[in-house]
Amino acid sequence: MDGRAGVGPLEESVGYALKQAASALRGAMDAALRPVDLTVPQYSCLELLGQRPGLSSADLARGAFVTRQAMNGVLRGLQERGLVTRPASAPHGRALPTELTPAGRAALEAASAAVRAVEQRMLTALGPAARLRLREDLATCAGALAGPGEGAGTGEGAGTGEGAGSGGVSAGARRLRPRRR
Amino acid sequence: MDGRAGVGPLEESVGYALKQAASALRGAMDAALRPVDLTVPQYSCLELLGQRPGLSSADLARGAFVTRQAMNGVLRGLQERGLVTRPASAPHGRALPTELTPAGRAALEAASAAVRAVEQRMLTALGPAARLRLREDLATCAGALAGPGEGAGTGEGAGTGEGAGSGGVSAGARRLRPRRR
DNA sequence: CGACGTGTGTCAAGCTCTTGACGTGGACGG
DNA sequence: CCGTCCACGTCAAGAGCTTGACACACGTCG
């Protein structure tokens, strides 16, 4: 550990800072969710279902930034625990609308409180305006990265307004497996 | 997929936006690094070594936000490919200082260009001031999350200044699994 | 001088997630 | 009316990472 190498370009990279913050957030969330016996994907799933009941497995997967298979496994585990319910037959297409059970809602409430505390701690040094701007900038970055990779929606992506919502979870969440063809 | 459920609190959460941006960035980086036959951890390792030669495996692990074992596996693969060199015996402690080979430096150059392009695309809608502020805010968030596991107070400095550098990689890169005992 | 704590490298095991491919049900478009 | 395309769900396999535990070296303190 010599005193060489001050701050390199690494610390100047936004991507590195993003990875660092995401890693720290994930670790803190994992630690906070451990007492509730929930992993981060499981919590994401519950939170998604709490705010948008009736989502399908694929929608949840996109919302939690994992693959459909992973979300299916998570969903299966939650279902075995009695936290979510899925009808055996699809009412409309092939999508099975998932919903929270009372137990699931209770678990979500506890987990959400813990996660909210973590997020507050993360943002403790930032003012309200800075938080809002940070959120918007992150969404902008994600939107800018989602578009040109394959050629989906090109129009927006830069504005502060997130014009999503009509679809399942968020229009900007199409990554992680689209596979151009 | 009916047109229900506008934008929920999910879109208002900074943590969610952070996860979204990190996921998009990782996907884009993975796609950009595929032609070079490098994974994201491998690239992180090379980039770290390129900017701070002589780092040990543990230092690299902290810098890439993975465990020592994972970084050791990455390092082994890179060493087999002839991209990095590690002395068989430790000169000082037990730490083996790793360095880049010419081939590794060449691979790093190509990969770094691809990653830089991705980062530029990600930040295409943000001005220089916004980028700098985003980077600082992210570092602040990571710092605020790194310190207090659950015991320390909330009043952590976490200013914009990153007073790290003398040690391995960055002082803010706390352990991935401290596990107090 | 010897004991302790810290940090590092390594082995082994387990798990989760990703990648790849398949079959099926609905929605267009000819 | 039928063919094509797209989306959802599922199975199987593989790789990657994390967890847990061990042995060794250095610095420090009693």
Tab-separated table of N, CA and C (backbone and C1' of nucleotides) in Angstrom, chain B residues 1 41 65-70 74 92-94 176-177 179, chain D residues 7-8 15-27:
chain	number	residue	atom	x	y	z
B	1	MET	N	-52.166	-6.761	-20.490
B	1	MET	CA	-51.562	-5.561	-20.980
B	1	MET	C	-52.577	-4.489	-21.281
B	41	PRO	N	-16.748	-8.221	-15.716
B	41	PRO	CA	-15.722	-8.298	-14.672
B	41	PRO	C	-14.311	-8.366	-15.253
B	65	PHE	N	-16.084	-4.696	-7.406
B	65	PHE	CA	-17.300	-4.967	-6.646
B	65	PHE	C	-17.693	-6.433	-6.714
B	66	VAL	N	-16.733	-7.294	-6.618
B	66	VAL	CA	-17.003	-8.734	-6.547
B	66	VAL	C	-16.194	-9.296	-5.389
B	67	THR	N	-16.350	-10.563	-5.130
B	67	THR	CA	-15.605	-11.182	-4.045
B	67	THR	C	-14.191	-11.526	-4.504
B	68	ARG	N	-13.343	-11.815	-3.563
B	68	ARG	CA	-11.969	-12.152	-3.921
B	68	ARG	C	-11.923	-13.419	-4.770
B	69	GLN	N	-12.777	-14.358	-4.434
B	69	GLN	CA	-12.783	-15.611	-5.175
B	69	GLN	C	-13.170	-15.394	-6.626
B	70	ALA	N	-14.200	-14.605	-6.826
B	70	ALA	CA	-14.636	-14.349	-8.196
B	70	ALA	C	-13.521	-13.656	-8.980
B	74	VAL	N	-11.520	-14.805	-12.371
B	74	VAL	CA	-11.344	-13.937	-13.534
B	74	VAL	C	-9.872	-13.786	-13.869
B	92	HIS	N	6.262	-9.092	-1.262
B	92	HIS	CA	6.190	-8.500	0.075
B	92	HIS	C	5.305	-9.324	1.012
B	93	GLY	N	4.092	-9.228	0.961
B	93	GLY	CA	3.265	-9.960	1.922
B	93	GLY	C	2.856	-11.296	1.347
B	94	ARG	N	1.618	-11.399	1.122
B	94	ARG	CA	1.087	-12.560	0.436
B	94	ARG	C	0.440	-12.112	-0.853
B	176	LEU	N	-17.620	-6.467	0.157
B	176	LEU	CA	-18.879	-6.916	-0.427
B	176	LEU	C	-19.655	-7.751	0.572
B	177	ARG	N	-18.977	-8.294	1.538
B	177	ARG	CA	-19.648	-9.143	2.536
B	177	ARG	C	-18.913	-9.067	3.850
B	179	ARG	N	-19.856	-9.017	7.043
B	179	ARG	CA	-20.335	-10.013	7.998
B	179	ARG	C	-19.722	-9.834	9.369
D	7	DA	P	-43.250	-8.998	-29.323
D	7	DA	O5'	-43.973	-9.797	-28.143
D	7	DA	C5'	-45.325	-9.496	-27.823
D	7	DA	C4'	-45.881	-10.527	-26.854
D	7	DA	C3'	-44.997	-10.770	-25.629
D	7	DA	O3'	-45.791	-10.733	-24.451
D	7	DA	C1'	-45.475	-12.821	-26.705
D	8	DC	P	-45.092	-10.651	-23.052
D	8	DC	O5'	-45.532	-12.006	-22.330
D	8	DC	C5'	-46.893	-12.432	-22.382
D	8	DC	C4'	-46.973	-13.909	-22.069
D	8	DC	C3'	-46.104	-14.328	-20.875
D	8	DC	O3'	-46.916	-14.794	-19.809
D	8	DC	C1'	-45.847	-15.815	-22.722
D	15	DA	P	-19.704	-24.633	-19.150
D	15	DA	O5'	-19.850	-23.161	-18.540
D	15	DA	C5'	-20.387	-22.112	-19.343
D	15	DA	C4'	-20.697	-20.901	-18.480
D	15	DA	C3'	-19.531	-20.488	-17.573
D	15	DA	O3'	-19.222	-19.118	-17.776
D	15	DA	C1'	-21.537	-20.724	-16.307
D	16	DG	P	-17.956	-18.498	-17.051
D	16	DG	O5'	-18.577	-17.683	-15.839
D	16	DG	C5'	-19.602	-16.715	-16.085
D	16	DG	C4'	-20.206	-16.266	-14.757
D	16	DG	C3'	-19.143	-15.893	-13.725
D	16	DG	O3'	-19.205	-14.487	-13.487
D	16	DG	C1'	-20.821	-17.381	-12.791
D	17	DC	P	-18.254	-13.856	-12.386
D	17	DC	O5'	-19.101	-14.006	-11.033
D	17	DC	C5'	-20.428	-13.496	-10.972
D	17	DC	C4'	-21.057	-13.885	-9.639
D	17	DC	C3'	-20.194	-13.492	-8.448
D	17	DC	O3'	-20.850	-12.534	-7.629
D	17	DC	C1'	-20.945	-15.776	-8.281
D	18	DT	P	-20.132	-12.113	-6.244
D	18	DT	O5'	-20.775	-13.061	-5.129
D	18	DT	C5'	-22.198	-13.170	-5.026
D	18	DT	C4'	-22.578	-14.150	-3.927
D	18	DT	C3'	-21.897	-13.857	-2.586
D	18	DT	O3'	-22.864	-13.817	-1.538
D	18	DT	C1'	-21.490	-16.109	-3.262
D	19	DT	P	-22.380	-13.409	-0.066
D	19	DT	O5'	-22.227	-14.819	0.676
D	19	DT	C5'	-23.296	-15.761	0.674
D	19	DT	C4'	-22.842	-17.101	1.245
D	19	DT	C3'	-22.095	-17.011	2.588
D	19	DT	O3'	-22.769	-17.768	3.581
D	19	DT	C1'	-20.955	-18.410	1.054
D	20	DG	P	-22.333	-17.653	5.086
D	20	DG	O5'	-21.164	-18.740	5.209
D	20	DG	C5'	-21.415	-20.111	4.964
D	20	DG	C4'	-20.147	-20.923	5.139
D	20	DG	C3'	-19.283	-20.545	6.350
D	20	DG	O3'	-19.139	-21.679	7.205
D	20	DG	C1'	-17.956	-20.788	4.394
D	21	DA	P	-18.270	-21.559	8.548
D	21	DA	O5'	-16.849	-22.123	8.080
D	21	DA	C5'	-16.768	-23.369	7.395
D	21	DA	C4'	-15.330	-23.634	6.930
D	21	DA	C3'	-14.273	-23.379	8.010
D	21	DA	O3'	-13.461	-24.540	8.190
D	21	DA	C1'	-13.678	-22.336	5.962
D	22	DC	P	-12.437	-24.556	9.401
D	22	DC	O5'	-11.027	-24.430	8.652
D	22	DC	C5'	-10.617	-25.462	7.749
D	22	DC	C4'	-9.434	-24.974	6.916
D	22	DC	C3'	-8.197	-24.603	7.729
D	22	DC	O3'	-7.231	-25.656	7.637
D	22	DC	C1'	-8.642	-23.048	5.941
D	23	DA	P	-5.934	-25.555	8.540
D	23	DA	O5'	-4.914	-24.685	7.671
D	23	DA	C5'	-4.485	-25.156	6.392
D	23	DA	C4'	-3.484	-24.191	5.774
D	23	DA	C3'	-2.306	-23.818	6.680
D	23	DA	O3'	-1.090	-23.856	5.947
D	23	DA	C1'	-3.440	-21.856	5.985
D	24	DC	P	0.291	-23.622	6.727
D	24	DC	O5'	0.647	-22.122	6.300
D	24	DC	C5'	0.900	-21.818	4.927
D	24	DC	C4'	1.007	-20.311	4.737
D	24	DC	C3'	2.137	-19.645	5.548
D	24	DC	O3'	3.034	-18.995	4.668
D	24	DC	C1'	0.091	-18.439	5.734
D	25	DA	P	4.449	-18.481	5.229
D	25	DA	O5'	4.202	-16.902	5.287
D	25	DA	C5'	3.973	-16.180	4.076
D	25	DA	C4'	3.690	-14.714	4.372
D	25	DA	C3'	4.734	-14.029	5.257
D	25	DA	O3'	5.120	-12.792	4.682
D	25	DA	C1'	2.570	-13.742	6.178
D	26	DC	P	6.381	-12.032	5.184
D	26	DC	O5'	5.746	-10.755	5.904
D	26	DC	C5'	4.906	-9.869	5.154
D	26	DC	C4'	4.117	-8.981	6.099
D	26	DC	C3'	4.988	-8.219	7.106
D	26	DC	O3'	4.942	-6.827	6.825
D	26	DC	C1'	3.040	-9.183	8.135
D	27	DG	P	5.846	-5.866	7.673
D	27	DG	O5'	4.834	-5.349	8.804
D	27	DG	C5'	3.599	-4.752	8.415
D	27	DG	C4'	2.771	-4.393	9.653
D	27	DG	C3'	3.545	-3.623	10.720
D	27	DG	O3'	2.787	-2.505	11.175
D	27	DG	C1'	2.613	-5.618	11.660
